[in-house]
mmCIF file of C-alpha atoms and ligand atoms in Angstrom:
data_model
loop_
_atom_site.group_PDB
_atom_site.id
_atom_site.type_symbol
_atom_site.label_atom_id
_atom_site.label_comp_id
_atom_site.label_asym_id
_atom_site.label_seq_id
_atom_site.Cartn_x
_atom_site.Cartn_y
_atom_site.Cartn_z
ATOM 1 C CA UNK A 1 0.000 0.000 0.000
ATOM 2 C CA UNK A 2 1.662 3.216 -1.147
ATOM 3 C CA UNK A 3 -0.035 6.551 -0.873
ATOM 4 C CA UNK A 4 -0.230 9.062 -3.682
ATOM 5 C CA UNK A 5 2.653 11.184 -2.338
ATOM 6 C CA UNK A 6 5.003 8.170 -2.358
ATOM 7 C CA UNK A 7 3.967 7.301 -5.901
ATOM 8 C CA UNK A 8 4.398 10.848 -7.154
ATOM 9 C CA UNK A 9 7.821 11.123 -5.489
ATOM 10 C CA UNK A 10 9.063 7.917 -7.150
ATOM 11 C CA UNK A 11 7.816 9.119 -10.539
ATOM 12 C CA UNK A 12 9.449 12.522 -10.089
ATOM 13 C CA UNK A 13 12.795 10.749 -9.434
ATOM 14 C CA UNK A 14 12.302 8.816 -12.674
ATOM 15 C CA UNK A 15 11.654 12.063 -14.524
ATOM 16 C CA UNK A 16 15.019 13.456 -13.343
ATOM 17 C CA UNK A 17 16.588 10.739 -15.504
ATOM 18 C CA UNK A 18 17.333 8.193 -12.801
ATOM 19 C CA UNK A 19 16.987 4.565 -13.869
ATOM 20 C CA UNK A 20 14.219 2.335 -12.588
ATOM 21 C CA UNK A 21 16.892 0.376 -10.677
ATOM 22 C CA UNK A 22 18.221 3.492 -8.951
ATOM 23 C CA UNK A 23 14.768 4.744 -7.976
ATOM 24 C CA UNK A 24 13.914 1.291 -6.659
ATOM 25 C CA UNK A 25 17.118 1.188 -4.583
ATOM 26 C CA UNK A 26 16.620 4.700 -3.237
ATOM 27 C CA UNK A 27 12.956 4.278 -2.319
ATOM 28 C CA UNK A 28 12.923 0.612 -1.381
ATOM 29 C CA UNK A 29 9.976 0.055 -3.716
ATOM 30 C CA UNK A 30 9.992 -2.872 -6.149
ATOM 31 C CA UNK A 31 10.871 -2.011 -9.768
ATOM 32 C CA UNK A 32 7.707 -3.631 -11.132
ATOM 33 C CA UNK A 33 5.610 -1.567 -8.747
ATOM 34 C CA UNK A 34 7.209 1.703 -9.844
ATOM 35 C CA UNK A 35 6.863 0.683 -13.500
ATOM 36 C CA UNK A 36 3.132 0.099 -12.977
ATOM 37 C CA UNK A 37 2.824 3.667 -11.672
ATOM 38 C CA UNK A 38 4.218 5.057 -14.927
ATOM 39 C CA UNK A 39 0.982 3.766 -16.463
ATOM 40 C CA UNK A 40 -1.388 4.613 -13.609
ATOM 41 C CA UNK A 41 -0.415 6.750 -10.644
ATOM 42 C CA UNK A 42 -3.831 6.812 -8.940
ATOM 43 C CA UNK A 43 -4.206 3.914 -6.511
ATOM 44 C CA UNK A 44 -7.142 1.609 -7.239
ATOM 45 C CA UNK A 45 -10.006 2.056 -4.759
ATOM 46 C CA UNK A 46 -9.272 -1.206 -2.951
ATOM 47 C CA UNK A 47 -5.571 -0.258 -2.622
ATOM 48 C CA UNK A 48 -6.168 3.114 -1.033
ATOM 49 C CA UNK A 49 -4.557 3.202 2.402
ATOM 50 C CA UNK A 50 -7.526 4.644 4.243
ATOM 51 C CA UNK A 51 -8.104 5.127 7.903
ATOM 52 C CA UNK A 52 -11.139 6.083 9.908
ATOM 53 C CA UNK A 53 -11.509 8.379 12.900
ATOM 54 C CA UNK A 54 -10.547 5.530 15.259
ATOM 55 C CA UNK A 55 -7.626 3.870 13.449
ATOM 56 C CA UNK A 56 -5.954 7.144 12.423
ATOM 57 C CA UNK A 57 -2.546 7.828 14.033
ATOM 58 C CA UNK A 58 -4.333 10.120 16.467
ATOM 59 C CA UNK A 59 -7.803 8.638 17.029
ATOM 60 C CA UNK A 60 -10.607 11.170 17.220
ATOM 61 C CA UNK A 61 -14.326 10.858 17.909
ATOM 62 C CA UNK A 62 -16.783 10.216 15.050
ATOM 63 C CA UNK A 63 -17.771 13.474 13.351
ATOM 64 C CA UNK A 64 -21.517 12.962 13.810
ATOM 65 C CA UNK A 65 -21.583 11.850 17.425
ATOM 66 C CA UNK A 66 -25.376 11.693 17.804
ATOM 67 C CA UNK A 67 -25.734 9.507 14.699
ATOM 68 C CA UNK A 68 -22.967 7.235 15.949
ATOM 69 C CA UNK A 69 -24.482 6.831 19.432
ATOM 70 C CA UNK A 70 -27.922 6.050 17.948
ATOM 71 C CA UNK A 71 -26.322 3.483 15.649
ATOM 72 C CA UNK A 72 -24.375 2.019 18.592
ATOM 73 C CA UNK A 73 -27.702 1.446 20.356
ATOM 74 C CA UNK A 74 -29.154 -0.213 17.238
ATOM 75 C CA UNK A 75 -26.045 -2.355 16.793
ATOM 76 C CA UNK A 76 -25.946 -3.539 20.415
ATOM 77 C CA UNK A 77 -29.669 -4.240 20.294
ATOM 78 C CA UNK A 78 -30.111 -6.125 17.084
ATOM 79 C CA UNK A 79 -27.180 -5.556 14.759
ATOM 80 C CA UNK A 80 -24.427 -7.847 13.615
ATOM 81 C CA UNK A 81 -21.017 -7.468 12.064
ATOM 82 C CA UNK A 82 -19.616 -10.158 9.818
ATOM 83 C CA UNK A 83 -16.354 -10.432 7.961
ATOM 84 C CA UNK A 84 -16.793 -10.945 4.220
ATOM 85 C CA UNK A 85 -14.471 -13.039 2.085
ATOM 86 C CA UNK A 86 -12.909 -9.810 0.805
ATOM 87 C CA UNK A 87 -11.805 -8.987 4.356
ATOM 88 C CA UNK A 88 -14.401 -6.240 4.698
ATOM 89 C CA UNK A 89 -16.864 -6.008 7.568
ATOM 90 C CA UNK A 90 -20.557 -5.908 6.763
ATOM 91 C CA UNK A 91 -22.763 -4.190 9.318
ATOM 92 C CA UNK A 92 -26.340 -5.425 9.128
ATOM 93 C CA UNK A 93 -29.316 -4.244 11.135
ATOM 94 C CA UNK A 94 -32.716 -5.873 10.683
ATOM 95 C CA UNK A 95 -35.605 -3.386 10.835
ATOM 96 C CA UNK A 96 -39.220 -4.588 10.947
ATOM 97 C CA UNK A 97 -41.418 -3.716 7.942
ATOM 98 C CA UNK A 98 -43.970 -2.361 10.408
ATOM 99 C CA UNK A 99 -41.836 0.726 11.154
ATOM 100 C CA UNK A 100 -40.727 2.347 7.856
ATOM 101 C CA UNK A 101 -39.571 5.491 9.669
ATOM 102 C CA UNK A 102 -37.102 3.433 11.696
ATOM 103 C CA UNK A 103 -35.703 1.854 8.519
ATOM 104 C CA UNK A 104 -34.949 5.358 7.185
ATOM 105 C CA UNK A 105 -33.515 6.489 10.538
ATOM 106 C CA UNK A 106 -31.227 3.457 10.640
ATOM 107 C CA UNK A 107 -29.988 3.957 7.062
ATOM 108 C CA UNK A 108 -29.452 7.656 7.743
ATOM 109 C CA UNK A 109 -27.392 7.006 10.895
ATOM 110 C CA UNK A 110 -25.331 4.337 9.119
ATOM 111 C CA UNK A 111 -24.434 6.734 6.303
ATOM 112 C CA UNK A 112 -23.503 9.488 8.760
ATOM 113 C CA UNK A 113 -21.459 7.302 11.126
ATOM 114 C CA UNK A 114 -19.201 6.086 8.332
ATOM 115 C CA UNK A 115 -19.510 7.595 4.856
ATOM 116 C CA UNK A 116 -20.077 4.505 2.753
ATOM 117 C CA UNK A 117 -22.682 2.788 0.627
ATOM 118 C CA UNK A 118 -25.780 1.798 2.564
ATOM 119 C CA UNK A 119 -28.154 -0.671 0.978
ATOM 120 C CA UNK A 120 -31.466 -2.274 1.919
ATOM 121 C CA UNK A 121 -32.486 -5.880 1.389
ATOM 122 C CA UNK A 122 -36.081 -7.037 1.762
ATOM 123 C CA UNK A 123 -36.368 -10.149 3.946
ATOM 124 C CA UNK A 124 -39.549 -11.840 5.228
ATOM 125 C CA UNK A 125 -41.107 -9.281 7.558
ATOM 126 C CA UNK A 126 -38.107 -6.999 7.736
ATOM 127 C CA UNK A 127 -35.642 -4.912 5.803
ATOM 128 C CA UNK A 128 -31.965 -5.521 6.420
ATOM 129 C CA UNK A 129 -30.040 -2.243 6.310
ATOM 130 C CA UNK A 130 -26.394 -2.951 5.525
ATOM 131 C CA UNK A 131 -23.110 -1.225 4.861
ATOM 132 C CA UNK A 132 -19.645 -2.614 4.256
ATOM 133 C CA UNK A 133 -16.319 -1.186 5.352
ATOM 134 C CA UNK A 134 -13.235 -2.538 7.030
ATOM 135 C CA UNK A 135 -13.701 0.258 9.569
ATOM 136 C CA UNK A 136 -16.985 -0.923 11.083
ATOM 137 C CA UNK A 137 -14.827 -3.040 13.374
ATOM 138 C CA UNK A 138 -12.994 0.115 14.532
ATOM 139 C CA UNK A 139 -16.323 1.765 15.382
ATOM 140 C CA UNK A 140 -17.810 -1.309 17.060
ATOM 141 C CA UNK A 141 -14.973 -2.949 19.017
ATOM 142 C CA UNK A 142 -17.637 -5.037 20.805
ATOM 143 C CA UNK A 143 -17.576 -7.324 17.779
ATOM 144 C CA UNK A 144 -16.261 -10.780 18.599
ATOM 145 C CA UNK A 145 -16.916 -14.452 18.063
ATOM 146 C CA UNK A 146 -20.229 -15.844 19.281
ATOM 147 C CA UNK A 147 -23.470 -14.187 20.209
ATOM 148 C CA UNK A 148 -23.517 -10.894 22.108
ATOM 149 C CA UNK A 149 -25.365 -12.364 25.082
ATOM 150 C CA UNK A 150 -22.734 -15.084 25.477
ATOM 151 C CA UNK A 151 -19.783 -12.743 25.960
ATOM 152 C CA UNK A 152 -19.094 -9.630 28.014
ATOM 153 C CA UNK A 153 -20.152 -6.375 26.356
ATOM 154 C CA UNK A 154 -18.446 -3.264 27.693
ATOM 155 C CA UNK A 155 -18.047 0.169 26.191
ATOM 156 C CA UNK A 156 -14.614 1.564 25.425
ATOM 157 C CA UNK A 157 -13.828 4.822 27.275
ATOM 158 C CA UNK A 158 -14.356 6.887 24.091
ATOM 159 C CA UNK A 159 -17.748 5.241 23.556
ATOM 160 C CA UNK A 160 -18.666 5.868 27.187
ATOM 161 C CA UNK A 161 -17.799 9.527 26.694
ATOM 162 C CA UNK A 162 -20.124 9.710 23.665
ATOM 163 C CA UNK A 163 -22.989 7.878 25.392
ATOM 164 C CA UNK A 164 -22.672 10.221 28.381
ATOM 165 C CA UNK A 165 -22.895 13.168 25.978
ATOM 166 C CA UNK A 166 -25.865 11.741 24.002
ATOM 167 C CA UNK A 167 -27.752 9.460 26.423
ATOM 168 C CA UNK A 168 -31.166 9.809 24.753
ATOM 169 C CA UNK A 169 -29.703 8.812 21.379
ATOM 170 C CA UNK A 170 -28.373 5.655 23.021
ATOM 171 C CA UNK A 171 -31.710 4.841 24.674
ATOM 172 C CA UNK A 172 -33.543 5.515 21.383
ATOM 173 C CA UNK A 173 -31.202 3.229 19.443
ATOM 174 C CA UNK A 174 -31.534 0.388 21.955
ATOM 175 C CA UNK A 175 -35.297 0.876 22.233
ATOM 176 C CA UNK A 176 -35.786 1.031 18.453
ATOM 177 C CA UNK A 177 -34.119 -2.339 18.021
ATOM 178 C CA UNK A 178 -35.263 -4.221 21.124
ATOM 179 C CA UNK A 179 -38.081 -2.234 22.635
ATOM 180 C CA UNK A 180 -41.803 -1.808 22.419
ATOM 181 C CA UNK A 181 -44.327 0.660 23.798
ATOM 182 C CA UNK A 182 -47.678 -0.643 24.997
ATOM 183 C CA UNK A 183 -50.776 1.197 25.992
ATOM 184 C CA UNK A 184 -53.029 -0.953 28.187
ATOM 185 C CA UNK A 185 -56.214 -0.024 29.898
ATOM 186 C CA UNK A 186 -58.144 -1.073 32.940
ATOM 187 C CA UNK A 187 -61.530 -0.215 34.456
ATOM 188 C CA UNK A 188 -62.153 0.624 38.071
ATOM 189 C CA UNK A 189 -65.331 1.232 39.991
ATOM 190 C CA UNK A 190 -65.329 4.502 41.895
ATOM 191 C CA UNK A 191 -66.947 4.910 45.333
ATOM 192 C CA UNK A 192 -69.931 6.460 43.560
ATOM 193 C CA UNK A 193 -70.392 3.201 41.670
ATOM 194 C CA UNK A 194 -69.275 4.824 38.414
ATOM 195 C CA UNK A 195 -66.985 2.703 36.177
ATOM 196 C CA UNK A 196 -63.985 4.583 34.874
ATOM 197 C CA UNK A 197 -61.479 3.556 32.250
ATOM 198 C CA UNK A 198 -57.766 4.163 32.901
ATOM 199 C CA UNK A 199 -55.051 3.922 30.279
ATOM 200 C CA UNK A 200 -51.430 3.365 31.083
ATOM 201 C CA UNK A 201 -48.401 3.211 28.853
ATOM 202 C CA UNK A 202 -45.333 1.071 29.376
ATOM 203 C CA UNK A 203 -41.976 0.964 27.668
ATOM 204 C CA UNK A 204 -40.410 -2.487 27.490
ATOM 205 C CA UNK A 205 -36.865 -3.356 26.564
ATOM 206 C CA UNK A 206 -35.935 -7.000 26.103
ATOM 207 C CA UNK A 207 -32.445 -8.278 25.479
ATOM 208 C CA UNK A 208 -30.789 -11.551 26.434
ATOM 209 C CA UNK A 209 -27.456 -9.919 27.308
ATOM 210 C CA UNK A 210 -27.151 -8.931 30.980
ATOM 211 C CA UNK A 211 -24.505 -6.377 29.997
ATOM 212 C CA UNK A 212 -26.663 -4.741 27.319
ATOM 213 C CA UNK A 213 -29.653 -4.530 29.669
ATOM 214 C CA UNK A 214 -27.368 -2.935 32.249
ATOM 215 C CA UNK A 215 -26.132 -0.374 29.697
ATOM 216 C CA UNK A 216 -29.786 0.485 29.020
ATOM 217 C CA UNK A 217 -30.836 0.707 32.697
ATOM 218 C CA UNK A 218 -27.677 2.631 33.728
ATOM 219 C CA UNK A 219 -28.456 5.193 31.038
ATOM 220 C CA UNK A 220 -32.070 5.421 32.248
ATOM 221 C CA UNK A 221 -30.718 6.011 35.779
ATOM 222 C CA UNK A 222 -28.531 8.831 34.505
ATOM 223 C CA UNK A 223 -31.585 10.377 32.828
ATOM 224 C CA UNK A 224 -33.770 10.116 35.936
ATOM 225 C CA UNK A 225 -36.076 7.506 34.362
ATOM 226 C CA UNK A 226 -37.373 4.954 36.873
ATOM 227 C CA UNK A 227 -37.462 1.379 35.662
ATOM 228 C CA UNK A 228 -38.251 -2.090 36.916
ATOM 229 C CA UNK A 229 -37.574 -5.651 35.910
ATOM 230 C CA UNK A 230 -40.097 -8.183 34.627
ATOM 231 C CA UNK A 231 -39.168 -11.794 35.164
ATOM 232 C CA UNK A 232 -39.581 -14.431 32.490
ATOM 233 C CA UNK A 233 -39.163 -18.003 33.665
ATOM 234 C CA UNK A 234 -36.922 -16.883 36.490
ATOM 235 C CA UNK A 235 -34.714 -14.749 34.258
ATOM 236 C CA UNK A 236 -34.754 -10.983 34.275
ATOM 237 C CA UNK A 237 -34.800 -10.213 30.579
ATOM 238 C CA UNK A 238 -37.245 -7.377 30.438
ATOM 239 C CA UNK A 239 -36.815 -3.794 31.627
ATOM 240 C CA UNK A 240 -40.038 -1.893 32.042
ATOM 241 C CA UNK A 241 -40.708 1.826 32.442
ATOM 242 C CA UNK A 242 -44.202 2.260 33.852
ATOM 243 C CA UNK A 243 -44.336 5.166 36.305
ATOM 244 C CA UNK A 244 -46.101 8.205 34.886
ATOM 245 C CA UNK A 245 -43.313 10.831 35.128
ATOM 246 C CA UNK A 246 -40.821 8.380 33.627
ATOM 247 C CA UNK A 247 -43.196 7.398 30.823
ATOM 248 C CA UNK A 248 -43.650 11.127 30.134
ATOM 249 C CA UNK A 249 -39.866 11.510 29.811
ATOM 250 C CA UNK A 250 -39.704 8.528 27.444
ATOM 251 C CA UNK A 251 -42.633 9.927 25.413
ATOM 252 C CA UNK A 252 -40.854 13.282 25.098
ATOM 253 C CA UNK A 253 -37.492 11.847 23.997
ATOM 254 C CA UNK A 254 -38.173 8.442 22.475
ATOM 255 C CA UNK A 255 -41.887 8.071 21.667
ATOM 256 C CA UNK A 256 -43.680 5.250 19.888
ATOM 257 C CA UNK A 257 -42.014 3.466 17.006
ATOM 258 C CA UNK A 258 -42.988 4.849 13.605
HETATM 259 ZN ZN1 ZN B 301 -10.640 2.282 11.030
#
């Protein structure tokens, strides 16, 4: 992998009249490689030595932090990274057909988090939103062998910093992939004998990973949202927000799926 400056420098040496052998000796670049540049100096797309914000010499934070944090929530909830045969990572997030707005929001965040092609594939009942880049692994270091709920999931310090700065984006991303909002109702008889109907809304978040549920509930704590745990067959897989002031906060910042 040689960048454009290295290529141009080698060619400029050739133009001074130096032989291919001399330029090769001076630069340490193979003769055949330099000769190929006399035909085409621009590196092919797949040969471009590119970096991203995280694997640059001095790592920086993603440019669109809110989009990244939302996408991080989606990825931890229901996304997967896989390594293609070309050595490129494919990020894939399945979005239910029922919520077209969320499909657009996911594709939008993916394009902003890492400028790259984003494509959609229709599957039974859902649309898979995907993007390929070798840098998805840099942005999601949680990637590893096996399922997310079978291995520890912790945030890197730089991710923690971003989640602390954009907590609602994180909650929205997690909720959009693994959450649902229910409105139930009940009837009560008042002392006067009158029957009155009461509606109550609940936000549920269900994920099999203890660590991911803890990331969700810790963020709710930081936001002052009260939550509780619903048990399923002895396991605490479901985080519920049911108290009125907390539901009001969730309605203001997250809202129903769309
Ligand atoms: Zn990278």
